Amino acid sequence: GAGVSQSPSNKVTEKGKDVELRCDPISGHTALYWYRQRLGQGLEFLIYFQGNSAPDKSGLPSDRFSAERTGESVSTLTIQRTQQEDSAVYLCASSLGWNTGELFFGEGSRLTVL
Amino acid sequence: QKEVEQNSGPLSVPEGAIASLNCTYSDRGSQSFFWYRQYSGKSPELIMSIYSNGDKEDGRFTAQLNKASQYVSLLIRDSQPSDSATYLCAFQRGRGADGLTFGKGTHLIIQP
């Protein structure tokens, strides 16, 4: 596909369970970002990958959150022992490089923790 | 301290009028500025980028940047109901997401 692809689009889980969210960036985009957006709120930066460089994890809210990316391909965001406050839309975006703020967003993964 | 301030609105504008959205930022090292549009239940999409002082026009949209006063604005001419959305401003210092900061957005409503 031509755009950023995220899965699942919706995930309902019970408190304490682990969840994994997937992002497939636009082909050729070396930079990949994860954001969190709670209902009615702005975008909260989580983590950023640029090529094979060490990721910028400065936005991860706790050690329950982790993300991986292999090369310039798919990324997974993992949330362990989910809490109700983790309920949000998790947005992935990619861009051509680290020095551009022109991001292309996926449709998001809506996470609901019961 | 990196901050961006936007009036959350809602900002109500009659159809056909000019909608004016404003954003101020505190990081004087910011170099690049962006306006994203987010429809309800959808993801943000880039509509304008501006890198130097002055105006940049693209169709019905004009972005204005004043680095000395640390503000960036977006004007939408001939507003249409389809322009109703939340508009997010964002700025970047120059390296990766660490410098890309989003405002909380202004909710714009175009009244038919």
CSV table of C-alpha atoms in Angstrom, one decimal:
chain,number,residue,atom,x,y,z
A,1,GLY,CA,0.0,0.0,0.0
A,2,ALA,CA,1.0,3.6,-0.4
A,3,GLY,CA,0.3,4.8,3.1
A,4,VAL,CA,1.3,3.9,6.7
A,5,SER,CA,-0.4,0.8,7.8
A,6,GLN,CA,-1.3,0.0,11.4
A,7,SER,CA,-2.8,-3.0,13.0
A,8,PRO,CA,-5.0,-3.9,14.8
A,9,SER,CA,-7.3,-0.9,14.2
A,10,ASN,CA,-9.1,-1.7,17.4
A,11,LYS,CA,-8.0,-3.7,20.4
A,12,VAL,CA,-9.9,-4.3,23.6
A,13,THR,CA,-8.0,-5.9,26.4
A,14,GLU,CA,-8.3,-6.6,30.1
A,15,LYS,CA,-6.2,-4.8,32.6
A,16,GLY,CA,-2.9,-6.5,33.2
A,17,LYS,CA,-2.6,-8.1,29.8
A,18,ASP,CA,0.1,-7.4,27.3
A,19,VAL,CA,-0.6,-5.9,23.9
A,20,GLU,CA,1.4,-5.5,20.7
A,21,LEU,CA,0.7,-2.9,18.1
A,22,ARG,CA,2.2,-3.0,14.6
A,23,CYS,CA,3.2,-0.3,12.1
A,24,ASP,CA,4.3,-0.7,8.5
A,25,PRO,CA,5.7,2.6,7.3
A,26,ILE,CA,5.7,4.0,3.8
A,27,SER,CA,8.4,2.3,1.7
A,28,GLY,CA,11.6,4.4,1.6
A,29,HIS,CA,10.8,6.4,4.7
A,30,THR,CA,13.7,6.0,7.1
A,31,ALA,CA,12.1,7.8,10.1
A,32,LEU,CA,9.3,6.2,12.1
A,33,TYR,CA,7.4,7.7,15.1
A,34,TRP,CA,4.9,6.5,17.6
A,35,TYR,CA,2.5,9.0,19.3
A,36,ARG,CA,-0.3,8.5,21.7
A,37,GLN,CA,-3.5,10.5,21.6
A,38,ARG,CA,-6.0,10.3,24.5
A,39,LEU,CA,-9.6,11.2,23.8
A,40,GLY,CA,-9.9,15.0,23.2
A,41,GLN,CA,-6.2,15.5,23.8
A,42,GLY,CA,-3.1,16.4,21.7
A,43,LEU,CA,-0.4,14.2,20.4
A,44,GLU,CA,2.0,12.8,22.9
A,45,PHE,CA,5.4,11.7,21.5
A,46,LEU,CA,6.5,8.2,22.5
A,47,ILE,CA,9.4,7.0,20.5
A,48,TYR,CA,11.3,7.7,17.3
A,49,PHE,CA,13.4,5.5,15.0
A,50,GLN,CA,15.8,6.8,12.3
A,51,GLY,CA,17.4,4.2,10.1
A,52,ASN,CA,19.8,2.1,12.1
A,53,SER,CA,20.5,4.7,14.8
A,54,ALA,CA,19.6,4.2,18.4
A,55,PRO,CA,16.0,5.1,18.9
A,56,ASP,CA,14.9,8.2,20.9
A,57,LYS,CA,12.9,6.7,23.7
A,58,SER,CA,12.5,9.9,25.7
A,59,GLY,CA,8.7,9.9,25.4
A,60,LEU,CA,8.0,6.5,26.7
A,61,PRO,CA,5.8,7.0,29.8
A,62,SER,CA,7.0,4.0,31.8
A,63,ASP,CA,9.1,0.8,31.5
A,64,ARG,CA,5.9,-1.1,30.5
A,65,PHE,CA,6.3,0.5,27.1
A,66,SER,CA,8.8,-0.7,24.6
A,67,ALA,CA,9.2,-0.6,20.8
A,68,GLU,CA,11.3,-2.3,18.2
A,69,ARG,CA,12.0,-1.7,14.6
A,70,THR,CA,14.1,-3.9,12.3
A,71,GLY,CA,16.1,-1.7,9.8
A,72,GLU,CA,13.7,0.6,8.0
A,73,SER,CA,10.7,-1.7,8.0
A,74,VAL,CA,8.0,-2.7,10.4
A,75,SER,CA,7.8,-1.5,14.0
A,76,THR,CA,6.0,-3.0,17.0
A,77,LEU,CA,5.0,-1.1,20.1
A,78,THR,CA,4.5,-3.4,23.1
A,79,ILE,CA,2.6,-2.4,26.2
A,80,GLN,CA,3.0,-4.8,29.1
A,81,ARG,CA,0.6,-5.2,32.1
A,82,THR,CA,-1.8,-2.7,30.5
A,83,GLN,CA,-3.6,-0.2,32.7
A,84,GLN,CA,-6.8,1.7,32.1
A,85,GLU,CA,-4.8,4.9,31.6
A,86,ASP,CA,-3.2,3.3,28.6
A,87,SER,CA,-6.5,3.5,26.7
A,88,ALA,CA,-5.9,5.8,23.8
A,89,VAL,CA,-5.3,5.9,20.0
A,90,TYR,CA,-1.7,5.0,19.2
A,91,LEU,CA,-0.6,6.7,16.0
A,92,CYS,CA,2.4,5.7,13.9
A,93,ALA,CA,3.9,8.1,11.4
A,94,SER,CA,6.8,7.9,9.0
A,95,SER,CA,8.9,10.5,7.1
A,96,LEU,CA,11.6,10.6,4.6
A,97,GLY,CA,14.3,11.5,7.1
A,98,TRP,CA,15.1,12.7,10.5
A,99,ASN,CA,15.3,16.4,9.5
A,100,THR,CA,11.8,16.7,8.3
A,101,GLY,CA,8.6,17.4,10.2
A,102,GLU,CA,6.5,16.3,7.3
A,103,LEU,CA,5.0,13.2,8.8
A,104,PHE,CA,2.6,10.8,7.3
A,105,PHE,CA,0.3,9.2,9.8
A,106,GLY,CA,-1.4,5.8,9.8
A,107,GLU,CA,-5.0,5.5,10.8
A,108,GLY,CA,-4.1,4.5,14.4
A,109,SER,CA,-4.7,1.6,16.7
A,110,ARG,CA,-7.5,2.3,19.2
A,111,LEU,CA,-6.7,0.6,22.5
A,112,THR,CA,-9.3,0.1,25.2
A,113,VAL,CA,-8.2,-1.4,28.5
A,114,LEU,CA,-11.1,-2.6,30.6
B,1,GLN,CA,11.5,24.6,27.6
B,2,LYS,CA,9.6,23.6,24.4
B,3,GLU,CA,6.0,24.7,24.4
B,4,VAL,CA,3.4,25.5,21.8
B,5,GLU,CA,0.2,27.3,22.7
B,6,GLN,CA,-3.0,27.2,20.7
B,7,ASN,CA,-6.5,28.3,21.6
B,8,SER,CA,-8.5,25.1,21.9
B,9,GLY,CA,-11.7,26.7,20.6
B,10,PRO,CA,-14.1,25.9,19.3
B,11,LEU,CA,-13.6,28.7,16.8
B,12,SER,CA,-16.8,29.2,14.9
B,13,VAL,CA,-16.6,30.9,11.4
B,14,PRO,CA,-19.4,31.4,8.9
B,15,GLU,CA,-19.1,29.7,5.5
B,16,GLY,CA,-17.2,31.9,3.0
B,17,ALA,CA,-15.4,33.9,5.7
B,18,ILE,CA,-11.7,33.9,6.6
B,19,ALA,CA,-10.7,31.6,9.4
B,20,SER,CA,-7.7,32.7,11.3
B,21,LEU,CA,-5.8,30.2,13.5
B,22,ASN,CA,-2.9,31.2,15.7
B,23,CYS,CA,-0.1,29.4,17.5
B,24,THR,CA,2.8,30.7,19.7
B,25,TYR,CA,5.9,28.9,20.6
B,26,SER,CA,8.5,29.4,23.2
B,27,ASP,CA,11.6,27.6,21.7
B,28,ARG,CA,13.6,30.3,19.9
B,29,GLY,CA,15.7,27.5,18.3
B,30,SER,CA,12.7,26.3,16.3
B,31,GLN,CA,13.4,26.3,12.6
B,32,SER,CA,10.5,24.5,10.9
B,33,PHE,CA,6.8,25.0,11.3
B,34,PHE,CA,3.9,22.9,10.3
B,35,TRP,CA,0.1,22.9,10.2
B,36,TYR,CA,-1.7,19.6,10.4
B,37,ARG,CA,-5.5,19.0,10.1
B,38,GLN,CA,-7.2,16.3,12.0
B,39,TYR,CA,-10.8,15.4,11.2
B,40,SER,CA,-12.8,13.8,14.1
B,41,GLY,CA,-11.9,10.2,14.4
B,42,LYS,CA,-9.1,10.4,11.8
B,43,SER,CA,-5.4,10.8,11.8
B,44,PRO,CA,-3.6,14.1,11.3
B,45,GLU,CA,-2.6,15.1,7.8
B,46,LEU,CA,0.0,17.7,6.8
B,47,ILE,CA,-1.5,20.8,5.1
B,48,MET,CA,1.2,23.4,5.3
B,49,SER,CA,4.9,23.8,6.1
B,50,ILE,CA,6.8,27.0,6.5
B,51,TYR,CA,10.4,27.6,7.2
B,52,SER,CA,11.1,31.3,6.7
B,53,ASN,CA,9.5,34.5,7.9
B,54,GLY,CA,6.6,35.8,5.9
B,55,ASP,CA,3.7,34.3,4.1
B,56,LYS,CA,3.3,31.1,2.2
B,57,GLU,CA,0.2,30.5,0.1
B,58,ASP,CA,-1.2,27.2,-1.1
B,59,GLY,CA,-4.7,27.5,-2.6
B,60,ARG,CA,-7.1,28.7,0.0
B,61,PHE,CA,-4.5,28.3,2.8
B,62,THR,CA,-1.9,30.9,3.8
B,63,ALA,CA,0.7,30.2,6.6
B,64,GLN,CA,2.3,33.2,8.2
B,65,LEU,CA,5.5,33.0,10.3
B,66,ASN,CA,7.1,35.6,12.5
B,67,LYS,CA,10.1,34.2,14.3
B,68,ALA,CA,10.9,37.5,16.1
B,69,SER,CA,7.4,37.4,17.7
B,70,GLN,CA,7.4,33.6,17.9
B,71,TYR,CA,4.1,33.0,16.3
B,72,VAL,CA,2.8,31.2,13.3
B,73,SER,CA,-0.7,31.5,11.9
B,74,LEU,CA,-2.9,29.8,9.4
B,75,LEU,CA,-5.5,31.6,7.3
B,76,ILE,CA,-8.2,29.7,5.5
B,77,ARG,CA,-10.0,31.8,2.8
B,78,ASP,CA,-13.5,31.1,1.6
B,79,SER,CA,-14.1,28.7,4.5
B,80,GLN,CA,-16.1,25.6,3.6
B,81,PRO,CA,-17.9,23.2,6.0
B,82,SER,CA,-15.4,20.6,4.9
B,83,ASP,CA,-12.7,22.7,6.6
B,84,SER,CA,-14.3,21.9,10.0
B,85,ALA,CA,-11.6,20.0,11.9
B,86,THR,CA,-9.0,20.4,14.6
B,87,TYR,CA,-5.9,22.2,13.4
B,88,LEU,CA,-2.6,21.3,15.0
B,89,CYS,CA,0.5,23.4,14.8
B,90,ALA,CA,3.9,21.8,15.2
B,91,PHE,CA,7.4,23.1,15.2
B,92,GLN,CA,10.8,21.5,15.0
B,93,ARG,CA,14.2,22.5,16.2
B,94,GLY,CA,15.9,20.6,13.5
B,95,ARG,CA,16.6,17.0,14.4
B,96,GLY,CA,14.1,14.2,14.6
B,97,ALA,CA,11.0,13.9,16.7
B,98,ASP,CA,12.8,15.4,19.7
B,99,GLY,CA,12.4,18.8,18.1
B,100,LEU,CA,8.9,18.1,16.7
B,101,THR,CA,6.4,19.4,19.2
B,102,PHE,CA,2.6,19.5,18.5
B,103,GLY,CA,0.1,21.9,20.0
B,104,LYS,CA,-3.1,20.5,21.4
B,105,GLY,CA,-5.0,21.9,18.4
B,106,THR,CA,-7.8,24.4,17.7
B,107,HIS,CA,-11.2,23.0,16.9
B,108,LEU,CA,-12.6,24.9,13.9
B,109,ILE,CA,-16.3,24.9,13.0
B,110,ILE,CA,-17.5,26.4,9.7
B,111,GLN,CA,-21.1,27.2,10.0
B,112,PRO,CA,-23.1,26.8,6.7
